[in-house]
Short mmCIF file of C-alpha atoms in Angstrom, two decimals:
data_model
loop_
_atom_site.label_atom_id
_atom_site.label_comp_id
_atom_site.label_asym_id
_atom_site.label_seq_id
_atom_site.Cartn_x
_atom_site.Cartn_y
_atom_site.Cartn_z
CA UNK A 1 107.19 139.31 135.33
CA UNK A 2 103.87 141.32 135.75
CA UNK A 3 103.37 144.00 134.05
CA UNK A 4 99.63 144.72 135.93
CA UNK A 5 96.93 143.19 138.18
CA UNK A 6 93.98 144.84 139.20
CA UNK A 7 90.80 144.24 140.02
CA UNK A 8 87.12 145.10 138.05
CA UNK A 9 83.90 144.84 138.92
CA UNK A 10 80.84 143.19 137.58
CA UNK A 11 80.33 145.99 135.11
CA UNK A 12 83.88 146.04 134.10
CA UNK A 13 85.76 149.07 136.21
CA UNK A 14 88.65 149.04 137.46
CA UNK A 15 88.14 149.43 141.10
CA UNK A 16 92.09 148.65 142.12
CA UNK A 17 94.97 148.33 140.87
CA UNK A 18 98.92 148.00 141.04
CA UNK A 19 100.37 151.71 141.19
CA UNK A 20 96.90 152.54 140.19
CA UNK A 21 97.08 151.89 136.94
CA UNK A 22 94.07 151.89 134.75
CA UNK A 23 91.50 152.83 138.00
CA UNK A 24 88.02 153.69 137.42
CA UNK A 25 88.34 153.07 133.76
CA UNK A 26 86.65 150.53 131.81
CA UNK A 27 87.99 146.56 131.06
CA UNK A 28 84.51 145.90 130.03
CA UNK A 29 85.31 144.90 126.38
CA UNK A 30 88.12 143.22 127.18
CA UNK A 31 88.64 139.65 126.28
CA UNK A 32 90.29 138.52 129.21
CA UNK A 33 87.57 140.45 131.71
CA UNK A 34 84.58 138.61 129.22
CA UNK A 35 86.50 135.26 129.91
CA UNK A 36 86.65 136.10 133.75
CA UNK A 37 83.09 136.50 134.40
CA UNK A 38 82.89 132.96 133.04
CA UNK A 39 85.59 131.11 134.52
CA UNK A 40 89.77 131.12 135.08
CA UNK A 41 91.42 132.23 131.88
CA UNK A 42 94.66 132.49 130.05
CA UNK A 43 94.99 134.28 126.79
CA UNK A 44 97.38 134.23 123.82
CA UNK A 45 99.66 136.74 123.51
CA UNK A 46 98.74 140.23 122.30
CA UNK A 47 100.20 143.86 122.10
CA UNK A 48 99.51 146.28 124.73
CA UNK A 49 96.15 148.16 124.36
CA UNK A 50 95.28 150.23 127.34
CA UNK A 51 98.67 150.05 128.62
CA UNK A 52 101.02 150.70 126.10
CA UNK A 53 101.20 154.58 126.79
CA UNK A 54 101.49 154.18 130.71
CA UNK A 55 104.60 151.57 130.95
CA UNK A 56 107.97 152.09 130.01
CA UNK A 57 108.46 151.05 126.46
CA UNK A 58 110.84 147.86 125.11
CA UNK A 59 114.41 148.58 125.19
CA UNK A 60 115.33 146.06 122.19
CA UNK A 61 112.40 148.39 120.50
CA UNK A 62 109.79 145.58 120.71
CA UNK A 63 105.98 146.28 121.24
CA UNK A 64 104.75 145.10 124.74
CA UNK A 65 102.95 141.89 124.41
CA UNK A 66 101.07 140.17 127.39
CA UNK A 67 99.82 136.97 127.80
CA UNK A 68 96.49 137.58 130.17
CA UNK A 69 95.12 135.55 133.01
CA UNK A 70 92.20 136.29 134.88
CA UNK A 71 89.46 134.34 137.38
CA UNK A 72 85.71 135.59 138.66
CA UNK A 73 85.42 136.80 142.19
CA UNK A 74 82.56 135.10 144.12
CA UNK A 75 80.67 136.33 146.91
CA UNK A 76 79.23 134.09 150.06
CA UNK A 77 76.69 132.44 147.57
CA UNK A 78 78.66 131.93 144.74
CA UNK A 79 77.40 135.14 142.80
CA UNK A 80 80.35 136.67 140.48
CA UNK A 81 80.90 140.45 141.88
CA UNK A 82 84.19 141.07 140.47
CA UNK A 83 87.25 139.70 138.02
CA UNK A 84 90.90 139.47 139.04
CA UNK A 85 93.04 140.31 135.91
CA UNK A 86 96.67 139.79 135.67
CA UNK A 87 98.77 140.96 132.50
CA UNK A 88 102.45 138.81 132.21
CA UNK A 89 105.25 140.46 130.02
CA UNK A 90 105.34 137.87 127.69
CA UNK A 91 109.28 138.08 127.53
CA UNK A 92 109.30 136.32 130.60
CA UNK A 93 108.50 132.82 128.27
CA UNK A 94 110.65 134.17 125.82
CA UNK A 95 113.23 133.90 128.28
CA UNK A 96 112.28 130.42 129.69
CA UNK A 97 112.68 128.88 126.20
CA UNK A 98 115.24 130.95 125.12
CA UNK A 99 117.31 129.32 128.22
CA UNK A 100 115.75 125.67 127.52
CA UNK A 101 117.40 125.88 123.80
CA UNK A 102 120.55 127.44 124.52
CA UNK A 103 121.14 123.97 126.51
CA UNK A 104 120.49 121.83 123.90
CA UNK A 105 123.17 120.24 122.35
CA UNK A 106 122.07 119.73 118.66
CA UNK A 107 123.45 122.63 116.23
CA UNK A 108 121.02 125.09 114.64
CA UNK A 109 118.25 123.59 116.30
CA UNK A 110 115.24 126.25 116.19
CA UNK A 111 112.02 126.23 119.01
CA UNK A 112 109.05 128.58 117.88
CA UNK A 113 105.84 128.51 120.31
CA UNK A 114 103.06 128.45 117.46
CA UNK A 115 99.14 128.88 118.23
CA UNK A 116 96.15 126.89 116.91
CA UNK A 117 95.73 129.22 113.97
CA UNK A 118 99.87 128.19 113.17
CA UNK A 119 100.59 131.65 113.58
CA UNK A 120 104.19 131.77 115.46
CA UNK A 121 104.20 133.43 118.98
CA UNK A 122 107.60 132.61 119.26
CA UNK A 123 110.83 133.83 118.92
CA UNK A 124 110.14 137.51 118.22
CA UNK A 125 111.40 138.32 114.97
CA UNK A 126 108.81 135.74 113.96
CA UNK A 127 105.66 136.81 115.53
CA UNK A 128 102.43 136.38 113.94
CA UNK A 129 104.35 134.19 110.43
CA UNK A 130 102.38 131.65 109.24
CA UNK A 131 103.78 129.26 109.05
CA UNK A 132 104.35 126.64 106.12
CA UNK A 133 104.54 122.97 105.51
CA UNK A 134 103.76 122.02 109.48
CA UNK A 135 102.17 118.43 110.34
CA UNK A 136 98.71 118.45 111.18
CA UNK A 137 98.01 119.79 114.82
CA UNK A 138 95.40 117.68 115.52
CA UNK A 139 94.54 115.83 119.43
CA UNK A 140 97.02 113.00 118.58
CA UNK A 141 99.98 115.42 118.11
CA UNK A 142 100.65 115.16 121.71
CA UNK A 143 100.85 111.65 122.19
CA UNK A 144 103.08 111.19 118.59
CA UNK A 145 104.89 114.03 117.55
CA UNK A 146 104.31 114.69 113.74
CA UNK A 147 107.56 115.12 111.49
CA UNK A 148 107.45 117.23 108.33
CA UNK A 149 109.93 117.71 105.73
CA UNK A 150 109.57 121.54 104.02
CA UNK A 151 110.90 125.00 103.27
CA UNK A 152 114.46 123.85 103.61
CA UNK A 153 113.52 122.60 107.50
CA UNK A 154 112.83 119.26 108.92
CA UNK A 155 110.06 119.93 111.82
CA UNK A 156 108.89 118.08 114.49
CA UNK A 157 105.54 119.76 116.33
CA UNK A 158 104.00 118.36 119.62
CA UNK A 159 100.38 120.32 121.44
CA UNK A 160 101.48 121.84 124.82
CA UNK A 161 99.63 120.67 128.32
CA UNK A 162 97.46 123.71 128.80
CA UNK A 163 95.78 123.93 132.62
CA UNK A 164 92.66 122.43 133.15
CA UNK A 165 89.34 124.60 131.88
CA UNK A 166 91.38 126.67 129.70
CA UNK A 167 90.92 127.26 125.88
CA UNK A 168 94.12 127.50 125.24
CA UNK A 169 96.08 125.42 122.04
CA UNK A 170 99.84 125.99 121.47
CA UNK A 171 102.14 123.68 120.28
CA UNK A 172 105.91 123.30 119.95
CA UNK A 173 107.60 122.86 116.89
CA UNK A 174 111.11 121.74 116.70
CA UNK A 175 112.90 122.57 113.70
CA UNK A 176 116.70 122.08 112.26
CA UNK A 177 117.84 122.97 108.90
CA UNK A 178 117.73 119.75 106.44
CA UNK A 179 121.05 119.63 105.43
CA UNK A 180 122.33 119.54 109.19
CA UNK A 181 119.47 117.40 109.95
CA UNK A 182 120.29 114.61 107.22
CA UNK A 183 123.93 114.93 107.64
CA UNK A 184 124.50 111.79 109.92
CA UNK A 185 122.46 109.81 107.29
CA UNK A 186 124.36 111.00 104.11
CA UNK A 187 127.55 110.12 105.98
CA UNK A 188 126.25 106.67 106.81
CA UNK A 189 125.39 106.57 103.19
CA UNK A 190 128.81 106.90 101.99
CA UNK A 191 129.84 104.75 104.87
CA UNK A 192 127.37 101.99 103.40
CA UNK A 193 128.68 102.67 99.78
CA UNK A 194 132.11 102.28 100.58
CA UNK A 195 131.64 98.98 102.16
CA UNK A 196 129.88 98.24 99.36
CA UNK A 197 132.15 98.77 96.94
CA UNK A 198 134.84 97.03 99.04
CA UNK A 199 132.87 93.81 99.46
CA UNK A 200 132.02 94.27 95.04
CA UNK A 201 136.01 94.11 94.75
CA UNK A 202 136.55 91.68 97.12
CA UNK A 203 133.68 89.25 95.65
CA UNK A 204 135.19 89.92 92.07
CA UNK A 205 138.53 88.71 93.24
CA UNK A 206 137.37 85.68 94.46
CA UNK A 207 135.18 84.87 91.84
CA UNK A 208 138.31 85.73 89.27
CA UNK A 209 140.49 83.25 91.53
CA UNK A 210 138.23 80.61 91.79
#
């Protein structure tokens, strides 16, 4: 699942690396070697920068995308000297959810990973939509998930745990087509009306006898 992992120092070059890659060239404006220095990091996902020309391309003719993580090396007294950078192919959580929904058994149901911005991460042919008509991600989405009705969609979006000292805000929204989604309650509807109708007969005839 990693695409690279390396090691920079303090000022920001690469001083080793897997295969090599990227050694003795600068990370320093990097925002996952900035977030380092500071503290343990994970990043959104992003297109390839420095990479893109030294890894084998996409097969399904994608562009690379990463999600980043990275920590601070510390010396004896605590001193940073050094950031440990790791770059994840982010089709490795495509996969994951793509595997999570396939088991579902609703029909047409549709996952997208979305970021704070409401910019879609995921699925691919989606990435970096806006998107429309979502509830309010707010810090009580993840205690009560908030339903929408829009675009032809009913959507449900929850906030995702995120590790401890990150930045990071995604959220999951769950969406199914309206028609699908309403069908049970049209059906009991007509279910309702019928009976309805039934018991208006029924009345009328008694009524009429009496």
């Amino acid at each position: 699942e990693y695409a690279w992992m390396g090691v920079a120092d303090a000022e920001g070059r690469v001083r080793q690396a897997v295969s090599g890659l990227l050694v003795n060239q600068s990370v320093q404006a990097r925002p996952w070697f900035q977030a380092g220095l500071r503290g343990a990091y994970t990043g959104d996902p992003h297109e390839a920068v420095l990479l893109a020309k030294l890894l084998p391309g996409n097969t399904a003719g994608e562009p690379l995308r990463f999600i980043d993580f990275a920590a601070p090396i510390l010396d004896n007294r605590g001193q940073v000297i050094g950031v440990l950078g790791a770059h994840a192919h982010w089709s490795w959580v495509t996969r994951i959810v793509d595997s999570a929904v396939r088991k579902g058994s609703m029909p047409d149901v549709e996952a997208l990973i979305v970021d704070h911005d409401g910019k879609v991460l995921y699925p691919e042919n989606l990435m970096g939509e806006q998107l429309a008509n979502l509830p309010t991600m707010s810090s009580d989405v993840g205690t009560t998930p908030g339903w929408s009705v829009g675009n032809g969609f009913l959507t449900s979006i929850v906030a995702v745990p995120t590790p401890a000292g990150t930045d990071l805000t995604w959220y999951i929204a769950v969406r199914q087509p309206l028609d699908i989604a309403l069908q049970p309650a049209r059906v009991l509807f007509y279910e309702l009306l019928m009976l309805g109708v039934a018991a208006a007969i029924v009345f009328a005839l008694v009524a009429y006898y009496l």
